[in-house]
PDB file of C-alpha atoms and ligand atoms in Angstrom:
ATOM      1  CA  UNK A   1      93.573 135.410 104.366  1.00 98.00           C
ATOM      2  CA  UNK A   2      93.011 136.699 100.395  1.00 98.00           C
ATOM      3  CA  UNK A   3      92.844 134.178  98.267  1.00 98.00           C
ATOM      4  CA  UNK A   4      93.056 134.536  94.029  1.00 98.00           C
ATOM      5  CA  UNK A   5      91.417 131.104  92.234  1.00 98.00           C
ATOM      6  CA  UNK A   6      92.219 130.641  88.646  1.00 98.00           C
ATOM      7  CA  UNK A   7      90.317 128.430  86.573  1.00 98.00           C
ATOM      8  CA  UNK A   8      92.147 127.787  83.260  1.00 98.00           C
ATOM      9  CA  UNK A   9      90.706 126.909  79.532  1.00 98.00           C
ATOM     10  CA  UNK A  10      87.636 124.540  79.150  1.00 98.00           C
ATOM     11  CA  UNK A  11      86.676 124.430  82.943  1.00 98.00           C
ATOM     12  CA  UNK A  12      84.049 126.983  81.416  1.00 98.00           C
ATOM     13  CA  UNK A  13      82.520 123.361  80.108  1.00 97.00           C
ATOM     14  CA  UNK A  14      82.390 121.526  83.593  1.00 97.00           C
ATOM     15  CA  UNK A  15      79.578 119.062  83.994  1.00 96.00           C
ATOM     16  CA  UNK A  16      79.343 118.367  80.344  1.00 96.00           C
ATOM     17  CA  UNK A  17      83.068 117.957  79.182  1.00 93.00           C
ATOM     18  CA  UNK A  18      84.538 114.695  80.074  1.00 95.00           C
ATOM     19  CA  UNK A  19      82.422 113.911  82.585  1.00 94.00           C
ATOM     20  CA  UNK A  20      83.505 110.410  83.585  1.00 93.00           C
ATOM     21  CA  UNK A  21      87.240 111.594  83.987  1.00 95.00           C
ATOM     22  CA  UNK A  22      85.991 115.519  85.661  1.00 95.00           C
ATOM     23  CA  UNK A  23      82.749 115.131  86.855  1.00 92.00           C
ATOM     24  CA  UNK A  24      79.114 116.325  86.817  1.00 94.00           C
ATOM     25  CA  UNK A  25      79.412 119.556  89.038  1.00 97.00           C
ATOM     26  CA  UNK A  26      79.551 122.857  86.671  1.00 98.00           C
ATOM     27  CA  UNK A  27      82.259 125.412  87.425  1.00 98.00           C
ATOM     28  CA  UNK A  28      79.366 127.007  88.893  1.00 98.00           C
ATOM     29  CA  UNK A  29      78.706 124.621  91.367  1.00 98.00           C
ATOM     30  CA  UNK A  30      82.055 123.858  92.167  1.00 98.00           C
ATOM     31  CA  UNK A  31      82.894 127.907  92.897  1.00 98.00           C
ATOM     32  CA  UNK A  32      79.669 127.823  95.350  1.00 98.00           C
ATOM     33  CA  UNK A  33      81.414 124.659  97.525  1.00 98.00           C
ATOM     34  CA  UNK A  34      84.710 126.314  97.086  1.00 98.00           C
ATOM     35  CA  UNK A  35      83.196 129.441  98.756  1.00 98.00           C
ATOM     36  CA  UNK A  36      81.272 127.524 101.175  1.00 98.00           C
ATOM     37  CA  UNK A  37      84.363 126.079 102.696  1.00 98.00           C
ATOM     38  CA  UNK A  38      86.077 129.670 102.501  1.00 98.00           C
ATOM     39  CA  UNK A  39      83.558 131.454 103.875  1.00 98.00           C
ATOM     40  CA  UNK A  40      83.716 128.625 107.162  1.00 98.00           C
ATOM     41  CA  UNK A  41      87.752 129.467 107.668  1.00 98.00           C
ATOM     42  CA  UNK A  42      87.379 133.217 107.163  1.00 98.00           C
ATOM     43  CA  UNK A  43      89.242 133.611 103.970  1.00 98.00           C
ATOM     44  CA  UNK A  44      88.665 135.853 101.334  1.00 98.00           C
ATOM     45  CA  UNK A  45      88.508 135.007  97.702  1.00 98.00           C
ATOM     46  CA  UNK A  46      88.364 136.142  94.125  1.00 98.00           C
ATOM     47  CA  UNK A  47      87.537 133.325  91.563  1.00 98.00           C
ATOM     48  CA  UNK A  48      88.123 133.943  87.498  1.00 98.00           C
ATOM     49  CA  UNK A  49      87.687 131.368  84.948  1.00 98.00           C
ATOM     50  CA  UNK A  50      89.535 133.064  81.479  1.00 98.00           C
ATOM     51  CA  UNK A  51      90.370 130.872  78.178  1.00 98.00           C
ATOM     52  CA  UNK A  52      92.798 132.748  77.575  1.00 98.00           C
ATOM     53  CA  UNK A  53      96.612 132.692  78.320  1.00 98.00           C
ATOM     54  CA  UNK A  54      97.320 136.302  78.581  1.00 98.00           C
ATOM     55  CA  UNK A  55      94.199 137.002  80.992  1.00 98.00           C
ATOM     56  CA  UNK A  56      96.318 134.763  83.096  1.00 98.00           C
ATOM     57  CA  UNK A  57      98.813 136.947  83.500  1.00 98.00           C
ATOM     58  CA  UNK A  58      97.007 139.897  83.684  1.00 98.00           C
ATOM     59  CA  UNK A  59      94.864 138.464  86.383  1.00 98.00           C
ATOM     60  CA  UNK A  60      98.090 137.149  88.390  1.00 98.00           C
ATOM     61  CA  UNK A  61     100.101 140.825  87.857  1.00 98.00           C
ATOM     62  CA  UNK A  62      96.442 142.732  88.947  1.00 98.00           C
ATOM     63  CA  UNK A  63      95.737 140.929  91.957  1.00 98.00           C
ATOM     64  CA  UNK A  64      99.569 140.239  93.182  1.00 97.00           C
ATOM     65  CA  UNK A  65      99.364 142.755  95.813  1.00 97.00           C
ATOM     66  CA  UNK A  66      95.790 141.890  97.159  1.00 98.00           C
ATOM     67  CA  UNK A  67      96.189 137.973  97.433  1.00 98.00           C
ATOM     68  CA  UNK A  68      98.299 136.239  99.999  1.00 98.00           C
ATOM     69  CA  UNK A  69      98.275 133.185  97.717  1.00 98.00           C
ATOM     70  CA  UNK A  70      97.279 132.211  94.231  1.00 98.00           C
ATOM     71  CA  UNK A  71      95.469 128.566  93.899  1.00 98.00           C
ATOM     72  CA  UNK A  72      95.452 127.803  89.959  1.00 98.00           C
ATOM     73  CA  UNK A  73      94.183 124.978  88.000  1.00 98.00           C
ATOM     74  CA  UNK A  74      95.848 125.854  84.771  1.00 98.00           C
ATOM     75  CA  UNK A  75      94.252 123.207  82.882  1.00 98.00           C
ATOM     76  CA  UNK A  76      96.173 122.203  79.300  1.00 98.00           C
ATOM     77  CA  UNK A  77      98.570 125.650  80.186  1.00 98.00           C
ATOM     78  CA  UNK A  78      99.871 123.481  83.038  1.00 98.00           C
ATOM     79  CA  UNK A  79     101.772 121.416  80.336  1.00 98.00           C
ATOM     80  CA  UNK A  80     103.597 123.884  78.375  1.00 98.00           C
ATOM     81  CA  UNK A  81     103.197 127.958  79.700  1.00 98.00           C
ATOM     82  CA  UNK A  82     106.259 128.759  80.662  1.00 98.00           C
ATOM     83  CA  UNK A  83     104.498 132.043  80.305  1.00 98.00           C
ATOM     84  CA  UNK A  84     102.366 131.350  83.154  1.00 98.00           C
ATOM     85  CA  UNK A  85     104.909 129.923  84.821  1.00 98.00           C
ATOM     86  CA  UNK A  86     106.963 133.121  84.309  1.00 98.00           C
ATOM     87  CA  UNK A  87     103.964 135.400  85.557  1.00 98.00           C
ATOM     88  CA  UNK A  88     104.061 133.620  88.555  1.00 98.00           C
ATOM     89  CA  UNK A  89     107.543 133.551  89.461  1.00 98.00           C
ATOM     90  CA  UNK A  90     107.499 137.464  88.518  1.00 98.00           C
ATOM     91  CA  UNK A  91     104.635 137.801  90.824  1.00 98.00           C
ATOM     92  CA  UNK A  92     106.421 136.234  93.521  1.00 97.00           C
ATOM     93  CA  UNK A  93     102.926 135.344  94.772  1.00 98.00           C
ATOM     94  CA  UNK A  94     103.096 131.945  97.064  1.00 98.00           C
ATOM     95  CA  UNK A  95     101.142 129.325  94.647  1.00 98.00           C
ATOM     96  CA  UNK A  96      99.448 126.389  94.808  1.00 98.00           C
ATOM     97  CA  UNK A  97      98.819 123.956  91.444  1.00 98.00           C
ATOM     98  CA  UNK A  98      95.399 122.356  91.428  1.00 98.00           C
ATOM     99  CA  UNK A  99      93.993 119.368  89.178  1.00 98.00           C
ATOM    100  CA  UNK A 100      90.170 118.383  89.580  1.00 98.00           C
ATOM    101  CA  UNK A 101      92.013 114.773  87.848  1.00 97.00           C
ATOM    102  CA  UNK A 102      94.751 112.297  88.524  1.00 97.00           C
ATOM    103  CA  UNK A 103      97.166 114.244  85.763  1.00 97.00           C
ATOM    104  CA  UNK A 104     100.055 111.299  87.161  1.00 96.00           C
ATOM    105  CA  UNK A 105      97.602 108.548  85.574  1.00 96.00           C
ATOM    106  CA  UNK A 106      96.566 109.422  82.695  1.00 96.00           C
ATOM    107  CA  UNK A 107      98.313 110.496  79.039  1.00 96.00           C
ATOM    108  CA  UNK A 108     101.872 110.624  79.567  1.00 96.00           C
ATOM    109  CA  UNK A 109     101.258 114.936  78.026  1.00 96.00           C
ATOM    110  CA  UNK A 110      99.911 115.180  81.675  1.00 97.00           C
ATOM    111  CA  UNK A 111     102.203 113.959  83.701  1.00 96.00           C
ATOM    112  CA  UNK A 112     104.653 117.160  83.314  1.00 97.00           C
ATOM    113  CA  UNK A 113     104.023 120.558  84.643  1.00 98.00           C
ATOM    114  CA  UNK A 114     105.961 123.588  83.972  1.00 98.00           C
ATOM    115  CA  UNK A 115     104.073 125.278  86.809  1.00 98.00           C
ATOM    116  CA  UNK A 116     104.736 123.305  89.225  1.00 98.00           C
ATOM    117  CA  UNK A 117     108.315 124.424  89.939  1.00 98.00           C
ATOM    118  CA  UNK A 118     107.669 128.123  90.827  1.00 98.00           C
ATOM    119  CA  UNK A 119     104.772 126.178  93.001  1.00 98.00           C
ATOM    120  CA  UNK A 120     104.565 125.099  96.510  1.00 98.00           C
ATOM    121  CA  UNK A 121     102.505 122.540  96.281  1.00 98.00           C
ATOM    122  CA  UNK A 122     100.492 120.739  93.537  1.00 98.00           C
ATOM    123  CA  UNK A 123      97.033 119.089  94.205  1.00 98.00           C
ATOM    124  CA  UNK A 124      95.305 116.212  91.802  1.00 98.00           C
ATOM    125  CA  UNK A 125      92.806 113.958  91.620  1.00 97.00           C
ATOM    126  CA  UNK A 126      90.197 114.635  94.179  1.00 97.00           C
ATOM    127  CA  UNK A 127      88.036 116.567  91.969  1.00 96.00           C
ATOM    128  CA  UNK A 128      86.806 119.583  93.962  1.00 97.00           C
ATOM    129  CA  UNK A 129      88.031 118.524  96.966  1.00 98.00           C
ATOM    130  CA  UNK A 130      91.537 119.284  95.293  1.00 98.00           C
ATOM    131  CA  UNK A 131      90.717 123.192  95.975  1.00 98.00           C
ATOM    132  CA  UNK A 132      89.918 122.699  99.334  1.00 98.00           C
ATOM    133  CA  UNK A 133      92.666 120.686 100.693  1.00 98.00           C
ATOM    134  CA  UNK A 134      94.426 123.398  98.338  1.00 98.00           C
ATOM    135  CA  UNK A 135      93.015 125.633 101.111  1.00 98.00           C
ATOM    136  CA  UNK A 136      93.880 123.930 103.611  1.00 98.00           C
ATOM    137  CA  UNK A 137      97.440 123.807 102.908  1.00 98.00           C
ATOM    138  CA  UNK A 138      97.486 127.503 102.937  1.00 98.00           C
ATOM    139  CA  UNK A 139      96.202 127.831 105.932  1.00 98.00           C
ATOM    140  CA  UNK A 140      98.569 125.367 107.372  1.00 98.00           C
ATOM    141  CA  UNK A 141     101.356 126.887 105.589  1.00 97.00           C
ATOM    142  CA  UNK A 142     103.965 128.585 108.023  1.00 87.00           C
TER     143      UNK A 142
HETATM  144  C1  DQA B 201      93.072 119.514  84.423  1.00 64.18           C
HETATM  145  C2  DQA B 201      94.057 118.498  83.826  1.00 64.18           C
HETATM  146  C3  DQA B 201      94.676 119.022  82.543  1.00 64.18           C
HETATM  147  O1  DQA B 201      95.585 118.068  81.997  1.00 64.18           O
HETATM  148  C4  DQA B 201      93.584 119.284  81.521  1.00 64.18           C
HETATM  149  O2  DQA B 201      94.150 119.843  80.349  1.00 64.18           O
HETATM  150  C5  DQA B 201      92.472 120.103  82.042  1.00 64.18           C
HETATM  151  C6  DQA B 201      92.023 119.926  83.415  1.00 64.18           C
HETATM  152  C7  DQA B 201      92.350 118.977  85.660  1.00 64.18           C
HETATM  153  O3  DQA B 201      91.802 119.783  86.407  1.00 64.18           O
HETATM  154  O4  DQA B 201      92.307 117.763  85.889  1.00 64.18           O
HETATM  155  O5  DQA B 201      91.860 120.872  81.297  1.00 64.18           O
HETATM  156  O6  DQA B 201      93.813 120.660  84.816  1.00 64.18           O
END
């Protein structure tokens, strides 16, 4: 299995931003467990972390052919790209949404994703963990 990770704006600043609500792993560290765990179920990945909204899409419309399935954390974007949400659905590329936070319990921004509806599943709160059971439900995915 090919798997494209996403890593939206400011997850660049892992370990130092917000660490009580995110965390004290870097992106860095995070990517190494995520690929630990992929590398122990035989699936393939490609992991970008971009600022930038229209990398997004690029990254989605480049890799659309190569990936079985797109796990994204789309950070802030999650709130308000319908964009993103566009590039996906275009894409037709089987996606999961993934939150390193509890977006349901905290500002009431948060609590609405325009992702999640072109989305087969969306993932919060378990910090990194939320990639890997994001993994997991790929795999389990019929
Ligand atoms: C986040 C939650 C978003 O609301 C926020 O803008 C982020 C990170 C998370 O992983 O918990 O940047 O996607």
């Amino acid at each position: 299995m090919r798997i494209l990770i996403i890593h939206g704006p400011n997850l660049n600043l892992l370990g130092e931003r917000e660490v009580e609500i995110y965390g004290k792993l870097t992106l860095k560290e995070i990517n190494s467990y995520i690929r630990k765990y992929a590398k122990t179920k035989k699936i393939k990945l490609k992991i970008f972390q971009t600022n930038h909204e229209g990398k997004i899409m690029d990254l989605i419309a480049t890799h659309r052919k190569w990936a079985h399935w797109l796990i994204i954390n789309p950070a802030a974007f999650t709130h308000y790209s319908y964009a993103i949400r566009d590039a996906i659905k275009a894409a037709d590329i089987k996606t999961v949404e993934v939150h390193l936070s509890d977006i349901k319990n905290r500002e009431s921004f948060r609590k609405k994703s325009v992702i999640l509806p072109v989305c087969l599943k969306q993932i919060s709160g378990l910090e990194k963990n939320s990639y890997i059971k994001a993994m997991d439900f790929c795999l389990n995915h019929k």
